[in-house]
Coordinates of C-alpha atoms and ligand atoms in Angstrom, one line a residue:
M1 CA -16.2 1.8 -31.9
L2 CA -12.4 1.4 -32.2
S3 CA -10.7 -0.3 -29.6
S4 CA -7.1 -0.2 -30.5
S5 CA -5.2 3.2 -29.8
P6 CA -3.2 5.2 -32.3
P7 CA 0.1 4.7 -33.2
P8 CA 2.5 6.8 -31.1
S9 CA 3.3 10.1 -32.3
G10 CA 6.9 11.2 -33.5
L11 CA 7.5 12.4 -29.9
L12 CA 6.8 9.3 -28.3
E13 CA 8.3 7.3 -30.4
K14 CA 11.6 8.4 -29.7
L15 CA 11.1 8.9 -26.1
F16 CA 10.4 4.9 -26.3
Q17 CA 13.4 4.6 -28.3
H18 CA 15.4 6.4 -25.9
I19 CA 14.1 4.5 -23.2
D20 CA 14.9 0.8 -24.6
L21 CA 18.5 2.2 -26.3
H22 CA 19.4 2.9 -22.5
Q23 CA 17.7 0.0 -20.4
D24 CA 21.0 -1.3 -19.4
E25 CA 22.1 2.1 -17.7
F26 CA 18.6 2.4 -16.1
V27 CA 19.2 -1.4 -14.6
Q28 CA 22.5 -0.2 -13.6
T29 CA 21.2 2.7 -11.4
L30 CA 18.6 0.3 -10.1
K31 CA 21.2 -2.1 -9.0
E32 CA 23.4 0.8 -7.3
W33 CA 20.0 1.6 -5.6
V34 CA 19.4 -1.6 -4.3
A35 CA 22.9 -2.5 -3.2
I36 CA 22.1 0.4 -0.4
E37 CA 21.0 -1.3 2.2
S38 CA 18.2 1.1 3.5
D39 CA 16.3 -0.8 6.0
S40 CA 14.1 1.3 8.3
I41 CA 12.5 -1.5 10.4
Q42 CA 15.3 -2.1 12.4
P43 CA 16.9 0.2 14.7
V44 CA 20.2 0.2 13.9
P45 CA 22.6 3.4 13.4
R46 CA 24.4 1.5 10.6
L47 CA 21.1 1.1 8.6
R48 CA 19.8 4.2 9.5
R49 CA 22.7 5.8 7.8
E50 CA 22.2 4.0 4.7
I51 CA 18.7 5.4 4.3
F52 CA 20.4 9.0 4.8
R53 CA 22.9 7.6 2.0
I54 CA 20.0 7.1 -0.4
M55 CA 18.0 10.1 0.5
A56 CA 21.4 11.9 -0.6
L57 CA 22.0 9.7 -3.8
A58 CA 18.0 10.4 -4.5
A59 CA 18.8 14.2 -4.0
D60 CA 21.9 14.4 -6.6
R61 CA 20.2 12.8 -9.2
L62 CA 17.0 14.8 -8.9
Q63 CA 19.7 18.1 -9.1
H64 CA 20.7 16.2 -12.0
L65 CA 17.6 16.3 -13.7
G66 CA 17.4 19.8 -13.4
A67 CA 15.2 19.7 -10.1
R68 CA 15.4 22.1 -7.1
V69 CA 15.5 19.9 -4.4
E70 CA 14.9 20.8 -0.7
S71 CA 15.9 18.4 1.6
V72 CA 13.8 18.4 4.5
D73 CA 15.8 17.9 8.2
L74 CA 13.3 15.9 10.9
D75 CA 13.9 15.3 14.5
S76 CA 15.3 12.3 16.1
Q77 CA 12.9 9.3 16.7
Q78 CA 13.0 8.1 20.4
L79 CA 12.5 4.5 20.8
P80 CA 10.6 2.9 23.7
D81 CA 13.7 1.4 24.9
G82 CA 15.3 5.3 25.4
Q83 CA 17.6 4.9 22.4
S84 CA 17.6 8.0 19.8
L85 CA 17.7 7.5 16.1
P86 CA 18.2 10.0 13.9
V87 CA 15.4 10.4 10.9
P88 CA 16.2 10.6 7.4
P89 CA 15.2 13.8 5.1
I90 CA 11.9 14.0 3.3
L91 CA 13.0 15.1 -0.2
L92 CA 10.7 18.0 -2.0
A93 CA 11.9 18.3 -5.4
E94 CA 10.4 20.6 -8.0
L95 CA 11.2 20.7 -11.6
G96 CA 8.8 23.6 -14.1
D97 CA 6.3 25.7 -12.5
E98 CA 5.0 27.0 -15.7
P99 CA 1.1 28.0 -14.9
E100 CA -0.4 26.7 -17.7
K101 CA 0.9 23.6 -17.5
P102 CA -0.4 20.8 -14.8
T103 CA 1.4 19.9 -12.0
V104 CA 2.1 16.2 -11.1
C105 CA 4.0 15.1 -7.6
F106 CA 5.0 11.7 -7.4
Y107 CA 5.3 10.2 -4.0
G108 CA 7.7 7.2 -3.5
H109 CA 9.7 5.5 -0.5
L110 CA 13.1 4.5 -1.0
D111 CA 13.5 2.5 2.4
V112 CA 13.5 -1.0 2.6
Q113 CA 11.6 -4.1 4.2
P114 CA 14.7 -6.1 6.0
A115 CA 16.2 -9.2 4.1
Q116 CA 19.1 -11.3 4.7
Q117 CA 20.0 -14.2 2.1
E118 CA 19.9 -16.8 4.9
D119 CA 15.9 -15.9 5.1
G120 CA 15.5 -18.1 1.9
W121 CA 16.9 -15.9 -0.7
L122 CA 18.4 -17.5 -4.0
T123 CA 21.0 -14.4 -4.5
D124 CA 22.2 -11.9 -2.2
P125 CA 19.0 -9.7 -1.4
Y126 CA 21.3 -6.2 -2.0
T127 CA 23.0 -7.3 -5.0
L128 CA 20.4 -7.2 -8.1
T129 CA 20.4 -9.9 -9.9
E130 CA 18.8 -10.5 -13.4
V131 CA 17.6 -14.2 -14.0
D132 CA 15.3 -14.7 -17.0
G133 CA 14.2 -10.9 -17.3
K134 CA 13.7 -10.9 -13.5
L135 CA 15.9 -8.3 -11.2
Y136 CA 16.0 -9.9 -7.9
G137 CA 16.6 -7.8 -4.9
R138 CA 15.3 -6.3 -1.7
G139 CA 13.3 -3.0 -3.0
A140 CA 13.4 -3.5 -6.7
T141 CA 9.6 -3.5 -7.1
D142 CA 9.1 -2.1 -3.4
N143 CA 9.7 0.8 -4.1
K144 CA 13.2 1.9 -5.6
G145 CA 12.6 0.3 -9.1
P146 CA 9.2 2.2 -9.5
V147 CA 10.8 5.5 -8.6
L148 CA 13.7 5.5 -10.6
A149 CA 11.3 4.5 -13.4
W150 CA 9.5 8.0 -12.9
M151 CA 12.9 9.6 -13.0
N152 CA 14.1 7.8 -16.0
A153 CA 10.9 8.9 -17.9
V154 CA 11.8 12.7 -16.8
G155 CA 15.5 12.4 -17.6
T156 CA 14.4 10.9 -21.3
F157 CA 12.6 14.4 -21.9
R158 CA 16.0 16.2 -20.7
A159 CA 18.1 13.7 -22.8
L160 CA 16.0 14.2 -25.8
Q161 CA 16.3 17.9 -25.3
Q162 CA 12.2 18.2 -25.4
E163 CA 10.4 20.2 -22.8
L164 CA 8.5 18.4 -19.9
P165 CA 4.7 18.8 -21.0
V166 CA 3.9 18.9 -17.2
N167 CA 5.5 20.3 -14.2
I168 CA 7.1 17.8 -12.0
K169 CA 7.4 17.7 -8.1
F170 CA 8.6 15.2 -6.1
I171 CA 8.0 14.1 -2.3
L172 CA 10.1 10.9 -1.3
E173 CA 10.7 9.5 2.3
G174 CA 13.0 6.8 3.7
M175 CA 10.7 5.8 6.6
E176 CA 7.6 4.4 4.8
E177 CA 8.0 0.6 6.2
A178 CA 8.6 2.0 9.6
G179 CA 4.8 4.1 9.5
S180 CA 6.1 7.3 7.7
V181 CA 7.4 9.0 10.7
A182 CA 6.6 12.4 10.3
L183 CA 5.3 12.7 6.7
E184 CA 1.9 13.6 7.6
E185 CA 2.9 16.5 9.6
L186 CA 4.9 17.7 6.5
V187 CA 2.1 17.2 4.6
R188 CA 0.1 19.4 6.5
K189 CA 2.9 22.0 6.9
E190 CA 3.6 22.0 3.2
K191 CA -0.5 21.9 2.0
D192 CA -0.4 25.7 1.2
S193 CA 3.3 26.0 -0.2
F194 CA 4.9 23.0 -1.6
F195 CA 1.6 21.3 -2.3
S196 CA -0.6 24.6 -3.2
N197 CA -0.1 24.2 -7.1
V198 CA 0.2 20.7 -7.1
D199 CA -3.0 19.4 -9.8
Y200 CA -2.6 15.4 -9.0
I201 CA -0.4 13.2 -6.8
V202 CA 0.8 9.8 -7.7
I203 CA 1.8 7.0 -6.0
S204 CA 3.5 3.8 -7.4
D205 CA 3.8 1.8 -4.7
N206 CA 1.4 -1.5 -5.2
L207 CA 1.5 -4.5 -7.6
W208 CA -0.9 -5.1 -10.4
I209 CA -3.5 -8.1 -9.9
S210 CA -1.9 -10.1 -12.4
R211 CA 1.3 -10.7 -14.2
R212 CA 0.9 -9.0 -17.8
T213 CA -2.2 -6.8 -17.2
P214 CA -1.3 -3.0 -15.8
A215 CA -3.9 -2.3 -13.5
L216 CA -5.0 1.4 -11.7
I217 CA -5.9 1.4 -8.2
F218 CA -8.8 3.8 -7.2
G219 CA -9.6 2.5 -3.8
T220 CA -8.0 1.0 -0.5
R221 CA -9.8 -0.6 2.6
G222 CA -9.8 1.0 5.8
N223 CA -9.1 -0.6 9.1
S224 CA -10.6 -0.6 12.9
Y225 CA -8.3 -2.6 15.4
F226 CA -10.2 -3.9 18.6
M227 CA -9.1 -5.1 22.2
V228 CA -11.6 -6.8 24.4
E229 CA -10.7 -7.6 27.5
V230 CA -12.2 -10.1 29.9
K231 CA -11.1 -9.8 33.5
C232 CA -11.8 -12.2 36.9
R233 CA -8.2 -11.2 38.3
D234 CA -5.0 -10.6 37.5
Q235 CA -3.3 -13.7 38.3
D236 CA -4.5 -17.4 37.0
F237 CA -6.1 -20.2 38.4
H238 CA -5.6 -23.6 38.7
S239 CA -8.4 -25.4 36.9
G240 CA -8.5 -28.3 39.8
T241 CA -8.9 -26.2 42.6
F242 CA -11.4 -23.4 40.8
G243 CA -12.6 -25.3 37.7
G244 CA -16.5 -25.7 38.3
I245 CA -17.1 -22.6 40.2
L246 CA -16.1 -19.1 38.0
N247 CA -17.4 -17.4 35.2
E248 CA -14.4 -18.4 33.5
P249 CA -12.8 -15.2 31.6
M250 CA -11.7 -17.3 28.6
A251 CA -14.7 -18.9 28.2
D252 CA -16.5 -15.6 27.8
L253 CA -14.1 -14.4 25.5
V254 CA -14.5 -17.2 23.1
A255 CA -18.7 -16.6 23.1
L256 CA -17.7 -12.8 22.5
L257 CA -15.4 -13.6 19.6
G258 CA -17.9 -16.3 17.9
S259 CA -20.4 -14.0 17.9
L260 CA -18.8 -11.5 15.5
V261 CA -19.0 -13.6 12.3
D262 CA -20.6 -16.4 10.8
S263 CA -19.1 -19.1 8.7
S264 CA -20.1 -17.5 5.2
G265 CA -18.0 -14.7 6.6
H266 CA -20.9 -12.3 7.4
I267 CA -20.3 -9.5 10.4
L268 CA -23.1 -10.1 12.8
I269 CA -22.4 -6.9 14.5
P270 CA -26.1 -5.0 14.0
G271 CA -26.3 -2.1 11.4
I272 CA -22.4 -2.7 10.2
Y273 CA -23.3 -3.1 6.7
D274 CA -25.8 -0.2 6.7
Q275 CA -23.1 2.6 6.0
M276 CA -21.5 0.7 3.1
A277 CA -22.0 2.7 -0.1
P278 CA -24.4 0.2 -2.4
L279 CA -22.5 -1.7 -5.1
T280 CA -23.7 -0.3 -8.3
E281 CA -24.4 -1.9 -11.8
E282 CA -21.6 -0.1 -13.4
E283 CA -19.2 -1.3 -10.4
K284 CA -20.5 -4.9 -10.8
K285 CA -19.2 -4.7 -14.7
M286 CA -16.0 -3.5 -13.8
Y287 CA -15.6 -6.6 -11.7
E288 CA -16.4 -8.8 -14.5
T289 CA -13.6 -7.8 -16.9
I290 CA -10.6 -8.0 -14.3
D291 CA -7.8 -10.3 -15.4
L292 CA -7.7 -12.7 -12.3
D293 CA -6.9 -16.8 -13.0
L294 CA -8.8 -17.7 -10.1
E295 CA -7.5 -21.2 -10.1
E296 CA -3.9 -20.2 -10.0
Y297 CA -4.8 -17.7 -7.1
Q298 CA -6.6 -20.5 -5.5
N299 CA -3.4 -22.8 -5.5
S300 CA -0.8 -20.1 -5.1
S301 CA -2.6 -19.6 -2.2
Q302 CA -2.9 -22.6 -0.9
V303 CA -6.3 -22.7 0.2
E304 CA -8.6 -25.7 -0.5
K305 CA -11.9 -23.6 -1.0
F306 CA -12.3 -20.0 -0.4
L307 CA -16.0 -18.6 0.8
F308 CA -16.9 -17.4 -2.5
D309 CA -16.8 -19.6 -6.3
T310 CA -17.0 -16.6 -8.7
K311 CA -14.1 -14.1 -9.6
E312 CA -16.7 -11.4 -9.2
E313 CA -17.6 -12.5 -5.6
L314 CA -14.2 -13.0 -4.3
L315 CA -13.2 -9.5 -5.6
T316 CA -15.9 -7.9 -4.3
H317 CA -15.5 -9.6 -1.1
L318 CA -11.9 -8.5 -0.8
W319 CA -12.3 -4.7 -1.7
R320 CA -16.0 -3.6 -1.8
Y321 CA -17.2 -5.2 1.6
P322 CA -15.9 -5.3 4.9
S323 CA -14.7 -8.1 6.7
L324 CA -13.7 -9.1 10.4
S325 CA -10.8 -11.0 11.0
I326 CA -10.0 -12.6 14.6
H327 CA -6.3 -12.1 15.0
G328 CA -5.2 -13.9 18.4
I329 CA -6.0 -13.9 22.4
Q330 CA -3.4 -12.2 24.4
G331 CA -3.1 -13.9 28.1
A332 CA -3.9 -17.1 26.9
F333 CA -2.1 -20.2 27.7
D334 CA -0.2 -21.2 24.4
D335 CA 2.4 -23.9 24.9
P336 CA 2.1 -27.1 23.1
G337 CA 1.9 -29.0 26.5
T338 CA -1.2 -29.8 28.9
K339 CA -0.7 -27.2 31.5
T340 CA -4.5 -27.2 33.7
V341 CA -4.8 -23.5 33.8
I342 CA -7.7 -21.1 33.7
P343 CA -6.3 -17.9 32.7
G344 CA -7.3 -15.0 35.0
R345 CA -7.3 -12.0 32.4
V346 CA -7.6 -12.4 28.7
I347 CA -7.6 -10.0 25.6
G348 CA -9.2 -10.7 22.2
K349 CA -8.3 -9.2 19.3
F350 CA -9.9 -8.7 16.1
S351 CA -10.3 -6.0 13.3
I352 CA -12.5 -4.8 10.5
R353 CA -11.5 -3.9 7.1
L354 CA -13.7 -0.9 6.5
V355 CA -15.0 0.3 2.9
P356 CA -16.7 3.5 1.8
H357 CA -18.6 5.0 3.4
M358 CA -18.1 3.4 6.9
N359 CA -17.5 5.5 9.6
L360 CA -15.1 5.1 12.1
S361 CA -16.8 6.5 15.2
L362 CA -19.9 5.0 14.3
V363 CA -18.1 1.2 13.5
E364 CA -16.7 1.7 17.1
K365 CA -20.0 2.5 18.6
Q366 CA -21.7 -0.8 16.8
V367 CA -19.2 -2.9 17.8
K368 CA -19.3 -2.0 21.4
Q369 CA -22.8 -2.0 21.9
H370 CA -23.0 -5.7 20.3
L371 CA -20.3 -7.0 22.5
E372 CA -22.0 -5.5 25.8
A373 CA -25.4 -7.1 24.5
V374 CA -23.2 -10.5 24.1
F375 CA -22.0 -10.1 27.3
S376 CA -24.8 -8.8 29.6
R377 CA -26.6 -12.3 28.2
R378 CA -23.9 -14.3 30.0
N379 CA -24.7 -12.6 33.3
S380 CA -21.4 -12.8 33.6
S381 CA -19.7 -11.8 37.0
N382 CA -16.2 -11.2 35.0
K383 CA -15.5 -7.1 33.7
M384 CA -15.7 -6.7 30.1
A385 CA -13.5 -3.7 28.2
V386 CA -13.7 -3.0 25.1
S387 CA -11.4 -0.6 23.0
M388 CA -10.7 0.5 19.5
V389 CA -6.9 0.9 19.3
I390 CA -6.9 1.8 15.4
G391 CA -8.6 3.5 13.2
L392 CA -8.0 3.8 9.6
H393 CA -10.2 5.6 7.1
P394 CA -11.0 3.6 3.6
W395 CA -9.8 5.7 0.5
I396 CA -11.9 6.0 -2.7
A397 CA -11.1 7.9 -5.6
N398 CA -12.9 9.4 -8.8
I399 CA -11.9 7.5 -11.5
S400 CA -13.1 10.2 -14.1
D401 CA -10.5 12.7 -12.7
T402 CA -8.6 13.7 -15.5
Q403 CA -5.4 11.7 -14.1
Y404 CA -7.3 8.6 -14.4
L405 CA -7.9 9.1 -18.0
A406 CA -4.6 10.1 -18.7
A407 CA -3.1 7.0 -17.2
K408 CA -5.5 4.6 -18.8
R409 CA -4.8 6.2 -22.5
A410 CA -1.2 6.0 -21.5
I411 CA -1.4 2.1 -20.6
R412 CA -3.4 1.7 -23.8
T413 CA -0.3 3.2 -26.0
V414 CA 2.2 1.6 -24.2
F415 CA 0.5 -2.2 -23.6
G416 CA -2.2 -2.1 -25.8
V417 CA -4.8 -3.2 -23.4
E418 CA -7.2 -1.7 -21.3
P419 CA -6.1 -1.3 -17.6
D420 CA -7.6 -3.3 -14.8
M421 CA -9.5 -0.8 -12.6
I422 CA -9.0 -2.4 -9.1
Q423 CA -8.6 -1.8 -5.2
D424 CA -6.8 -2.9 -2.5
G425 CA -8.5 -5.0 0.5
S426 CA -5.4 -3.8 2.5
T427 CA -4.9 -0.5 4.4
I428 CA -2.6 2.2 2.6
P429 CA -3.2 5.3 4.9
I430 CA -0.7 7.4 2.4
A431 CA -3.5 8.1 -0.2
R432 CA -6.2 9.2 2.3
T433 CA -3.8 11.3 4.2
F434 CA -2.6 13.1 1.0
Q435 CA -6.3 13.6 -0.1
D436 CA -7.6 14.4 3.2
I437 CA -4.5 17.1 3.3
T438 CA -4.1 18.7 0.2
Q439 CA -7.6 17.8 -1.1
K440 CA -5.8 16.9 -4.5
S441 CA -6.9 14.2 -6.8
V442 CA -4.5 11.0 -6.2
M443 CA -4.0 8.0 -8.0
M444 CA -2.2 4.8 -7.8
L445 CA -0.5 3.7 -10.9
P446 CA 1.5 0.3 -10.1
L447 CA 4.7 -1.1 -12.2
G448 CA 5.1 -4.2 -10.4
A449 CA 3.4 -7.7 -11.6
V450 CA 1.5 -9.7 -8.8
D451 CA 4.2 -12.4 -8.4
D452 CA 6.8 -9.6 -7.3
G453 CA 7.1 -11.0 -3.9
E454 CA 7.2 -7.6 -2.0
H455 CA 8.3 -7.8 1.7
S456 CA 9.2 -11.8 0.8
Q457 CA 12.0 -13.3 0.2
N458 CA 12.9 -13.0 -3.7
E459 CA 11.6 -9.7 -4.3
K460 CA 12.0 -8.8 -7.8
I461 CA 10.8 -6.7 -10.5
N462 CA 10.7 -7.9 -14.3
R463 CA 13.0 -5.7 -16.5
W464 CA 9.9 -5.4 -18.7
N465 CA 7.8 -3.9 -16.1
Y466 CA 10.6 -1.8 -15.2
I467 CA 11.4 -0.4 -18.7
E468 CA 8.1 -0.3 -20.2
G469 CA 6.8 1.3 -16.7
S470 CA 9.8 4.0 -17.5
K471 CA 7.8 4.3 -20.9
L472 CA 4.3 4.5 -19.4
F473 CA 5.0 7.6 -17.1
A474 CA 6.7 9.7 -20.4
A475 CA 3.6 8.4 -21.8
F476 CA 1.5 9.7 -19.0
F477 CA 2.9 13.1 -18.6
L478 CA 1.8 13.8 -22.5
E479 CA -1.5 12.5 -22.0
L480 CA -2.3 14.6 -18.7
S481 CA -1.0 17.8 -20.4
K482 CA -3.3 17.0 -23.5
L483 CA -6.5 16.6 -21.2
H484 CA -5.9 18.6 -18.5
Ligands
MN1 MN1 6.1 0.4 -0.5
MN2 MN1 6.6 -2.4 1.5

C-alpha cells in the first residue's frame, strides 16, 4: 500500500503558493488582533470594550470575505458584586448556501486570558513579536491564530477567484475564557435555523501532542466535582480543651478522602469502572503510533516518576480511563504556624474525570453510597453531606465520519504525515454541547504545537503552524467537497 500522498493538484498548488506569498500579511493581521486586549476574565469595563472592538473587527473581516454576518446582541451580565457588564455579541456568519455542497461551520473565540509583562513575559504580551519563527503574544494560539488561519484559507480562494468548494459558516464568541456566557442558549435557539443545514462543525482550539506532528482530537473527558462536608459544629475547638473527647471532623474527612483512590491511581469506588466503554484492540494500536517523547514529557513536567512506564499506559490513563483527584480542604487551618485548633466543620473537594460511557447520575450515586458506607463504619457522631457541584459529560466523536477522513487526507497533503489521533484528558464542554444540541458531527482540528503555552506566559504560535495551518484548512475544504 502506498503511504505517500499524491502531489497537490494544480489548484492546491496555487492556493499554497498564494498563502506562502502573503504570509507576512497574515502575520500582520494576527499582530493587529493580538494588539487588542480582549481579556474576558477580569470584569473591567475597559477590557469589555476591547472585546467588543475585536468582535467588530472580526465582523468586518468576515464581510470583506463576502460573508453575510449577523452580530447577535446579548443581555448584560450581572456579577456577584452587583456590577453589570455588557456581554459582547456572538457572530454568526455564512458564505455560500449551495445545497449540493457540504456546509462546514467553524467555531472559535476571540477573547483571551489575562496577561501582563510583569507576569514573566519576555516581550509585551499584546505586541506580537517574532523570535526564531515563533510569534509570541497573548491569544496567538488560543484562539486568534487558528480563527485567522480559517479566514486566510477562505480568503485565498477568493483572492484567486476560485469558487469555494464548501459552504462556510462561522460562529465566533468573545466570552469563552469566562465560561462561554450565552453560547449554549444561542446554539439551542439557532438549532433549526443557523445550524439546520450545517453538516460539520470544526473547532480549532486545542494543541497537538507534539511539536511537529499534527493531530486530530476525537474525545475529551468529562468531569464530576464533589464536595464532602463533615461537621461537628460551626465554630472551631481548642485541642487542649476538647482534644481526646470528640470525633474530629478532620479525621473523618481525611479517612473519607483516603478511601477514594489507591496509590496506583485506581479508583476505589465500587462499580465506577463498570460503565467504562471497553478498550478495543484497534484503540490500543492507535496509542502505539502516537508521537510522544516520554522522556521529554517527563522532564518538562518535572515529575520524577509517573505511575506508568510506557507511552500507551500513560496515554490510556490520561484519556481513556477515569481519574480521581483530591483538590483541597476548605475550613482547614492552613497557615504555616502551629495553631492548636480542631476545625469544627471541613469540606473536602475532589473530582472524577469521566470517560465514555460513564453516566453522571450513576457516578453521583456510586460516590455517595461509597462515602456513606465508609463514614458509617467510623461510627462518628458528626454529620456528613455529599454533593456533586459540577457535572460535565465526556465527549467522543466517530472517527470514521467524513470530516475526519477529509482532515486526515488534508494533513497528509500539507504535512506529509499521518496525524496523531488523540483525545484530551481535560474537559472541554463546547464539543459535547454542539454535538448534543445540533446532532452534527464535531471535530477538533488543532493547529498549535504542544509547547505553545496557552494561558501561560510567553504564549506563542509558530509561524510555520499558522501558515501551514492556513493551507491545511484550504486543503480540508477541497477534501471535504470530494468525500461528501
Ligand atoms: Mn481556547
Ligand atoms: Mn483558553
